[in-house]
Tab-separated table of C-alpha atoms in Angstrom:
chain	number	residue	atom	x	y	z
U	1	MET	CA	0.213	0.192	-0.347
U	2	ALA	CA	2.293	3.329	-1.209
U	3	HIS	CA	1.390	6.394	-0.410
U	4	ASP	CA	2.932	9.873	-1.663
U	5	ASP	CA	6.271	10.296	-0.905
U	6	PRO	CA	6.952	12.502	2.365
U	7	GLN	CA	9.694	13.667	1.784
U	8	GLY	CA	10.831	14.357	-1.992
U	9	GLY	CA	12.985	13.855	-4.398
U	10	ASN	CA	12.760	11.335	-6.898
U	11	ALA	CA	10.274	8.386	-5.813
U	12	THR	CA	12.583	6.842	-6.444
U	13	ASN	CA	15.362	7.683	-4.624
U	14	GLY	CA	17.970	5.117	-3.073
U	15	THR	CA	17.328	2.331	-5.764
U	16	ASN	CA	17.431	4.264	-8.786
U	17	GLY	CA	14.304	1.687	-9.748
U	18	SER	CA	16.470	-0.518	-9.018
U	19	PHE	CA	17.855	-3.503	-6.673
U	20	ALA	CA	20.629	-4.176	-8.550
U	21	GLY	CA	24.539	-3.390	-7.785
U	22	LYS	CA	23.577	-2.359	-4.293
U	23	LEU	CA	23.933	-2.887	-0.875
U	24	ALA	CA	21.638	-3.821	1.300
U	25	VAL	CA	21.635	-4.594	5.497
U	26	VAL	CA	18.863	-7.465	7.050
U	27	THR	CA	18.277	-7.278	10.442
U	28	GLY	CA	17.131	-11.057	11.538
U	29	GLY	CA	17.576	-12.955	7.935
U	30	GLY	CA	17.767	-16.591	10.025
U	31	SER	CA	14.683	-16.351	8.959
U	32	GLY	CA	10.843	-15.273	8.178
U	33	MET	CA	10.425	-11.822	6.688
U	34	GLY	CA	13.978	-11.316	7.054
U	35	ARG	CA	15.082	-14.226	5.203
U	36	GLU	CA	12.711	-13.392	1.977
U	37	LEU	CA	14.285	-10.045	1.704
U	38	VAL	CA	17.849	-11.658	1.625
U	39	ARG	CA	17.343	-14.349	-0.281
U	40	GLN	CA	15.631	-11.777	-2.634
U	41	LEU	CA	17.548	-9.045	-2.738
U	42	ALA	CA	20.373	-11.433	-4.246
U	43	ALA	CA	18.733	-12.507	-7.021
U	44	GLN	CA	17.700	-9.572	-8.349
U	45	GLY	CA	21.478	-8.530	-7.857
U	46	CYS	CA	22.038	-7.261	-4.583
U	47	SER	CA	24.770	-8.091	-2.301
U	48	VAL	CA	23.592	-8.496	0.857
U	49	ALA	CA	24.773	-8.986	5.063
U	50	ALA	CA	22.455	-10.368	6.828
U	51	CYS	CA	22.626	-11.054	10.683
U	52	ASP	CA	20.686	-11.988	13.395
U	53	TRP	CA	21.373	-14.559	16.627
U	54	HIS	CA	21.392	-17.616	15.409
U	55	ALA	CA	24.233	-17.936	13.849
U	56	ASP	CA	23.271	-20.963	12.113
U	57	ALA	CA	19.569	-19.283	10.712
U	58	VAL	CA	21.882	-16.961	9.062
U	59	THR	CA	24.215	-19.251	7.931
U	60	GLU	CA	22.103	-21.342	6.129
U	61	THR	CA	19.767	-18.046	4.897
U	62	ALA	CA	22.952	-17.341	2.835
U	63	ASP	CA	24.118	-20.392	1.677
U	64	ILE	CA	20.452	-19.744	-0.148
U	65	ALA	CA	20.790	-16.176	-1.018
U	66	GLN	CA	23.593	-17.455	-2.338
U	67	ALA	CA	23.109	-20.387	-4.963
U	68	GLY	CA	20.279	-17.538	-6.684
U	69	ALA	CA	22.243	-14.899	-6.287
U	70	GLY	CA	22.621	-12.779	-9.239
U	71	PRO	CA	25.744	-12.312	-10.969
U	72	GLY	CA	29.082	-10.790	-9.272
U	73	THR	CA	26.363	-11.184	-5.805
U	74	GLN	CA	28.524	-11.506	-2.463
U	75	VAL	CA	26.175	-12.740	0.136
U	76	THR	CA	27.248	-12.484	3.876
U	77	ALA	CA	26.230	-14.346	7.591
U	78	HIS	CA	26.496	-12.707	10.360
U	79	ALA	CA	25.992	-13.517	14.337
U	80	CYS	CA	24.457	-10.764	16.220
U	81	ASP	CA	21.857	-10.009	19.031
U	82	VAL	CA	20.515	-6.780	17.996
U	83	SER	CA	20.344	-5.060	21.430
U	84	ASP	CA	23.079	-5.375	22.016
U	85	GLU	CA	25.461	-1.684	20.559
U	86	ALA	CA	28.837	-3.647	21.317
U	87	GLN	CA	27.407	-6.381	19.003
U	88	VAL	CA	25.831	-4.340	16.626
U	89	LEU	CA	29.222	-2.266	15.406
U	90	ARG	CA	30.641	-5.326	15.188
U	91	PHE	CA	28.442	-6.518	12.330
U	92	ARG	CA	29.092	-2.998	10.544
U	93	ASP	CA	32.773	-3.222	10.933
U	94	GLU	CA	32.223	-6.871	9.371
U	95	LEU	CA	30.393	-6.593	6.644
U	96	LEU	CA	32.724	-3.962	5.387
U	97	ALA	CA	35.189	-5.299	5.735
U	98	GLU	CA	33.735	-8.788	3.867
U	99	HIS	CA	32.097	-6.950	1.300
U	100	GLY	CA	34.487	-3.874	0.802
U	101	SER	CA	32.421	-1.590	1.061
U	102	ASP	CA	32.490	2.189	2.707
U	103	HIS	CA	29.003	2.502	2.313
U	104	VAL	CA	25.544	0.591	2.434
U	105	ASP	CA	22.217	1.827	0.014
U	106	LEU	CA	19.855	-0.611	2.186
U	107	VAL	CA	18.845	-0.886	5.403
U	108	PHE	CA	16.452	-3.348	6.573
U	109	ALA	CA	15.525	-3.364	10.586
U	110	ASN	CA	13.503	-6.468	10.519
U	111	ALA	CA	14.417	-8.338	12.858
U	112	GLY	CA	11.935	-8.606	15.822
U	113	VAL	CA	10.623	-11.845	19.153
U	114	GLY	CA	7.296	-11.694	20.845
U	115	GLY	CA	7.042	-11.941	24.265
U	116	GLY	CA	6.390	-9.993	27.549
U	117	SER	CA	3.044	-9.801	26.680
U	118	SER	CA	1.342	-8.239	29.812
U	119	PHE	CA	3.116	-5.531	31.712
U	120	VAL	CA	0.919	-6.313	35.384
U	121	LYS	CA	1.877	-10.275	35.825
U	122	ASP	CA	5.227	-10.890	33.060
U	123	SER	CA	8.956	-10.644	34.373
U	124	ARG	CA	10.819	-7.586	33.497
U	125	GLU	CA	13.273	-9.246	32.335
U	126	GLU	CA	10.915	-10.614	29.901
U	127	TRP	CA	9.700	-7.835	28.806
U	128	GLU	CA	12.809	-5.634	29.005
U	129	ARG	CA	14.488	-8.856	26.506
U	130	THR	CA	10.926	-7.864	23.854
U	131	PHE	CA	11.131	-3.800	24.393
U	132	ALA	CA	15.700	-4.408	23.733
U	133	ILE	CA	14.596	-6.471	20.466
U	134	ASP	CA	12.175	-4.704	19.119
U	135	TRP	CA	12.471	-0.789	19.709
U	136	TRP	CA	16.734	-0.775	20.945
U	137	GLY	CA	17.545	-3.255	18.415
U	138	VAL	CA	16.780	-0.118	15.895
U	139	TYR	CA	17.945	2.125	17.355
U	140	TYR	CA	20.982	1.031	17.262
U	141	CYS	CA	21.376	0.122	13.673
U	142	ALA	CA	19.843	3.150	12.698
U	143	ARG	CA	22.881	4.885	15.148
U	144	ALA	CA	25.366	2.620	13.544
U	145	PHE	CA	24.350	2.201	9.597
U	146	LEU	CA	22.579	6.340	8.712
U	147	PRO	CA	25.984	7.332	8.059
U	148	LEU	CA	27.077	4.491	6.144
U	149	LEU	CA	23.890	5.383	3.826
U	150	ILE	CA	24.248	9.242	4.362
U	151	ALA	CA	27.722	8.181	2.228
U	152	SER	CA	25.699	6.001	0.060
U	153	GLY	CA	24.597	9.081	-1.272
U	154	ASP	CA	21.304	8.014	-1.846
U	155	GLY	CA	20.302	5.606	0.790
U	156	VAL	CA	16.979	4.072	2.346
U	157	LEU	CA	15.921	3.096	5.857
U	158	VAL	CA	12.580	0.352	6.497
U	159	ASN	CA	11.998	-0.035	9.464
U	160	THR	CA	8.972	-3.070	11.107
U	161	SER	CA	7.159	-2.376	12.889
U	162	SER	CA	3.409	-3.722	12.896
U	163	VAL	CA	0.346	-3.640	12.854
U	164	ASN	CA	0.882	-3.303	17.022
U	165	GLY	CA	2.413	0.010	16.228
U	166	VAL	CA	-1.229	1.251	15.738
U	167	TRP	CA	-3.641	-0.629	18.004
U	168	ALA	CA	-1.773	-2.216	20.811
U	169	SER	CA	-3.714	-5.082	20.998
U	170	LEU	CA	-4.347	-8.270	19.876
U	171	GLY	CA	-8.514	-8.436	21.451
U	172	PRO	CA	-10.198	-9.462	24.428
U	173	GLY	CA	-7.756	-11.092	26.929
U	174	ILE	CA	-4.510	-10.663	25.067
U	175	PRO	CA	-2.371	-7.995	26.043
U	176	GLN	CA	0.540	-7.087	24.031
U	177	SER	CA	2.426	-4.303	26.311
U	178	ALA	CA	6.094	-4.938	25.471
U	179	TYR	CA	5.962	-5.451	21.603
U	180	ALA	CA	3.719	-2.941	21.858
U	181	THR	CA	5.500	-0.444	22.955
U	182	ALA	CA	7.868	-0.832	21.284
U	183	LYS	CA	6.386	-1.368	17.691
U	184	PHE	CA	5.443	2.060	18.317
U	185	ALA	CA	8.273	3.636	18.886
U	186	VAL	CA	9.300	2.222	15.620
U	187	ARG	CA	7.158	3.786	14.034
U	188	GLY	CA	7.471	7.287	15.588
U	189	PHE	CA	10.885	7.592	15.675
U	190	THR	CA	10.733	5.952	12.202
U	191	GLU	CA	7.914	8.706	10.770
U	192	ALA	CA	9.455	11.351	12.126
U	193	LEU	CA	12.664	10.365	10.825
U	194	ILE	CA	11.347	11.464	7.787
U	195	GLU	CA	11.302	15.329	8.334
U	196	ASP	CA	15.121	14.971	10.170
U	197	LEU	CA	16.283	12.646	7.065
U	198	ARG	CA	14.394	16.263	5.159
U	199	THR	CA	15.927	19.073	7.127
U	200	ASN	CA	19.190	17.070	7.723
U	201	ALA	CA	20.377	14.488	4.807
U	202	PRO	CA	17.651	14.893	1.684
U	203	HIS	CA	19.513	12.316	-0.039
U	204	VAL	CA	18.358	9.445	2.285
U	205	ARG	CA	15.231	8.722	2.854
U	206	VAL	CA	13.757	6.189	5.675
U	207	ALA	CA	10.179	3.324	4.845
U	208	LEU	CA	7.769	1.828	7.424
U	209	VAL	CA	6.523	-0.776	7.457
U	210	LEU	CA	3.538	-2.569	9.395
U	211	PRO	CA	2.722	-6.171	8.352
U	212	GLY	CA	-0.397	-8.084	9.976
U	213	HIS	CA	-0.702	-11.055	10.572
U	214	VAL	CA	2.418	-13.213	8.063
U	215	GLY	CA	3.351	-16.601	8.305
U	216	THR	CA	6.806	-16.527	9.909
U	217	ASP	CA	7.532	-18.823	12.745
U	218	ILE	CA	7.571	-15.871	14.737
U	219	VAL	CA	5.627	-17.665	17.746
U	220	VAL	CA	8.802	-20.313	18.194
U	221	ASN	CA	11.010	-17.858	18.045
U	222	SER	CA	10.271	-15.869	19.943
U	223	LEU	CA	10.246	-17.884	23.371
U	224	ARG	CA	14.299	-19.209	21.888
U	225	ALA	CA	15.025	-15.627	22.407
U	226	HIS	CA	13.267	-15.676	25.665
U	227	GLY	CA	16.121	-19.331	27.237
U	228	ARG	CA	12.447	-21.063	26.862
U	229	GLY	CA	11.934	-22.856	23.788
U	230	PRO	CA	8.936	-25.605	23.782
U	231	GLU	CA	12.050	-28.832	24.495
U	232	ARG	CA	13.303	-26.303	27.598
U	233	LEU	CA	9.541	-25.441	29.718
U	234	SER	CA	8.594	-26.851	32.886
U	235	ASP	CA	5.614	-28.407	32.983
U	236	ALA	CA	4.263	-25.778	35.041
U	237	GLU	CA	5.144	-22.946	31.788
U	238	LEU	CA	3.816	-25.352	29.735
U	239	GLU	CA	-0.057	-24.401	32.353
U	240	GLU	CA	0.790	-20.622	32.665
U	241	MET	CA	1.928	-20.092	28.707
U	242	ILE	CA	-2.288	-21.072	27.694
U	243	PRO	CA	-4.545	-19.541	29.427
U	244	PRO	CA	-7.482	-22.157	31.560
U	245	GLY	CA	-10.148	-20.913	28.697
U	246	ALA	CA	-8.514	-21.623	25.960
U	247	LEU	CA	-6.874	-24.309	27.376
U	248	ALA	CA	-11.047	-25.780	28.388
U	249	GLY	CA	-11.582	-25.702	24.723
U	250	LEU	CA	-9.064	-27.632	23.146
U	251	ILE	CA	-10.032	-30.585	24.876
U	252	LYS	CA	-13.884	-29.476	25.378
U	253	ALA	CA	-12.961	-29.896	21.036
U	254	GLY	CA	-11.238	-32.893	20.787
U	255	GLY	CA	-8.319	-30.802	19.896
U	256	LEU	CA	-6.502	-31.680	23.232
U	257	PRO	CA	-6.859	-34.448	26.309
U	258	ASP	CA	-8.771	-33.916	29.561
U	259	PRO	CA	-6.125	-33.164	31.291
U	260	PRO	CA	-3.070	-33.394	28.806
U	261	SER	CA	0.863	-34.111	29.944
U	262	ALA	CA	3.265	-31.712	29.769
U	263	ASP	CA	4.390	-33.691	26.232
U	264	ASP	CA	1.004	-32.818	24.940
U	265	LEU	CA	1.333	-29.006	25.334
U	266	ARG	CA	4.932	-29.266	24.015
U	267	GLN	CA	3.082	-30.639	20.090
U	268	LEU	CA	0.244	-28.215	21.342
U	269	LEU	CA	3.152	-24.343	20.926
U	270	VAL	CA	4.575	-26.656	17.262
U	271	ARG	CA	0.843	-26.620	15.861
U	272	MET	CA	0.268	-23.606	17.279
U	273	ASN	CA	3.671	-22.770	15.394
U	274	ALA	CA	3.492	-24.551	12.709
U	275	ASP	CA	-0.776	-23.493	12.155
U	276	PHE	CA	0.843	-19.247	12.472
U	277	ARG	CA	2.927	-20.140	9.754
U	278	ASP	CA	0.905	-22.159	7.491
U	279	LYS	CA	-2.299	-20.770	7.408
U	280	ALA	CA	-0.961	-17.212	7.337
U	281	PRO	CA	-2.751	-15.397	4.556
U	282	VAL	CA	0.459	-13.664	3.635
U	283	SER	CA	2.894	-15.493	3.395
U	284	ALA	CA	6.998	-14.456	4.191
U	285	ALA	CA	7.819	-14.061	0.650
U	286	GLN	CA	4.596	-12.127	-0.327
U	287	ALA	CA	5.419	-9.973	2.253
U	288	ALA	CA	9.067	-9.332	1.267
U	289	THR	CA	7.300	-8.927	-1.902
U	290	VAL	CA	5.288	-5.891	-0.748
U	291	ILE	CA	8.349	-4.827	1.168
U	292	LEU	CA	11.192	-4.549	-2.089
U	293	ASP	CA	8.384	-2.839	-4.227
U	294	GLY	CA	7.025	-0.190	-1.607
U	295	VAL	CA	10.744	0.812	-1.058
U	296	ARG	CA	11.718	0.732	-5.481
U	297	SER	CA	8.365	2.779	-5.744
U	298	GLY	CA	9.834	5.190	-2.821
U	299	ALA	CA	6.223	3.950	-0.987
U	300	TRP	CA	7.422	5.509	3.028
U	301	ARG	CA	3.655	3.266	4.090
U	302	ILE	CA	3.839	0.363	3.607
U	303	LEU	CA	1.225	-1.788	5.191
U	304	ILE	CA	1.144	-5.804	3.782
U	305	GLY	CA	-1.677	-7.270	4.450
U	306	GLU	CA	-5.751	-6.682	4.775
U	307	ASP	CA	-5.850	-7.199	8.046
U	308	ALA	CA	-3.302	-4.716	8.779
U	309	LYS	CA	-4.771	-2.305	6.135
U	310	MET	CA	-8.839	-2.528	7.608
U	311	ILE	CA	-7.006	-2.070	11.671
U	312	ASP	CA	-4.775	0.668	9.767
U	313	ALA	CA	-8.138	2.330	8.805
U	314	ALA	CA	-10.550	1.539	11.558
U	315	VAL	CA	-8.187	3.182	14.023
U	316	ARG	CA	-7.693	6.308	12.728
U	317	ALA	CA	-11.766	5.852	11.532
U	318	LYS	CA	-12.269	5.568	14.743
U	319	PRO	CA	-9.777	6.290	17.455
U	320	GLU	CA	-11.304	6.701	21.166
U	321	ALA	CA	-13.300	3.392	19.495
U	322	SER	CA	-9.575	1.399	19.647
U	323	TYR	CA	-10.393	-0.853	22.881
U	324	ASP	CA	-14.028	-1.271	22.183
U	325	TYR	CA	-14.110	-3.749	20.450
U	326	ALA	CA	-17.676	-4.639	18.976
U	327	ASP	CA	-17.583	-0.619	17.984
U	328	LEU	CA	-14.234	-0.826	16.424
U	329	TYR	CA	-15.321	-3.093	14.368
U	330	LYS	CA	-18.777	-2.976	14.262
U	331	ASP	CA	-18.636	-1.587	10.818
U	332	VAL	CA	-16.854	-3.383	9.346
U	333	SER	CA	-19.277	-7.154	10.518
U	334	THR	CA	-21.572	-5.621	9.179
U	335	GLY	CA	-19.894	-4.057	6.339
U	336	ALA	CA	-21.241	-0.981	6.516
């Protein structure tokens, strides 16, 4: 979904209509949208430096992307936890050395995790870990790479927020406080950069990505980022993760035995992740294509998925009803 370019200049500033011959940075490149961005950029002749906290996953991404890359295209993999500024700076220095470059042309600050849903009930450690990855990771990358985007002469910074950067909930009984707070920060920061860059670095532009439900492994990846992969969760932790009402409903529907064992609950989490990924209305590959098309066209605000567009429109139309769900979606549900 493209919007008029408020940043002035050429609508294709930063790409010249093509990614060929450019150097892009992609964070969170080990899976999901990040992996697809790396793969599609490389296929279009763009060299890429990809990072992820999961070193094996991002190495696999680089191998896949390199195999399908255009001539003269280099794809490198780097281990980096973007919530740690020292690691981000090390990643920057590594990629410049490996690519023999003094600048980068595109930065996709894509890394993110879920978690820390409740400010009231969840641990402070989990809340702050989620916030650190989702917000500070974007901030640290902007600090590290903006001078290199300026040096390119026509760079583009692409920050991934979320529809939860517009609407701070997932619906009744599902708080999303750490994630939404971080994604609101990403959105505000990115929009603030529009005028900042136009005034102080007019050859660089910024784009904001607002995905809805995209098919990725974020459910399991988020658990693992918090040291809580399904295989490591205790029986008590497994029981805490699934709300009693949802558990009762699954048992009643035959989705779980009564009572479920710890292994049953572990398998349920794996199925939930698979369903989130495989039954999503938009695949990671489709989302990456939308992002790249948006960047190429000069869009500054890129909504992904009909759900994101619907929520964005509903909240903008009736901001006071944002958390009165029946009122918020009344017109949508009746087709008015």
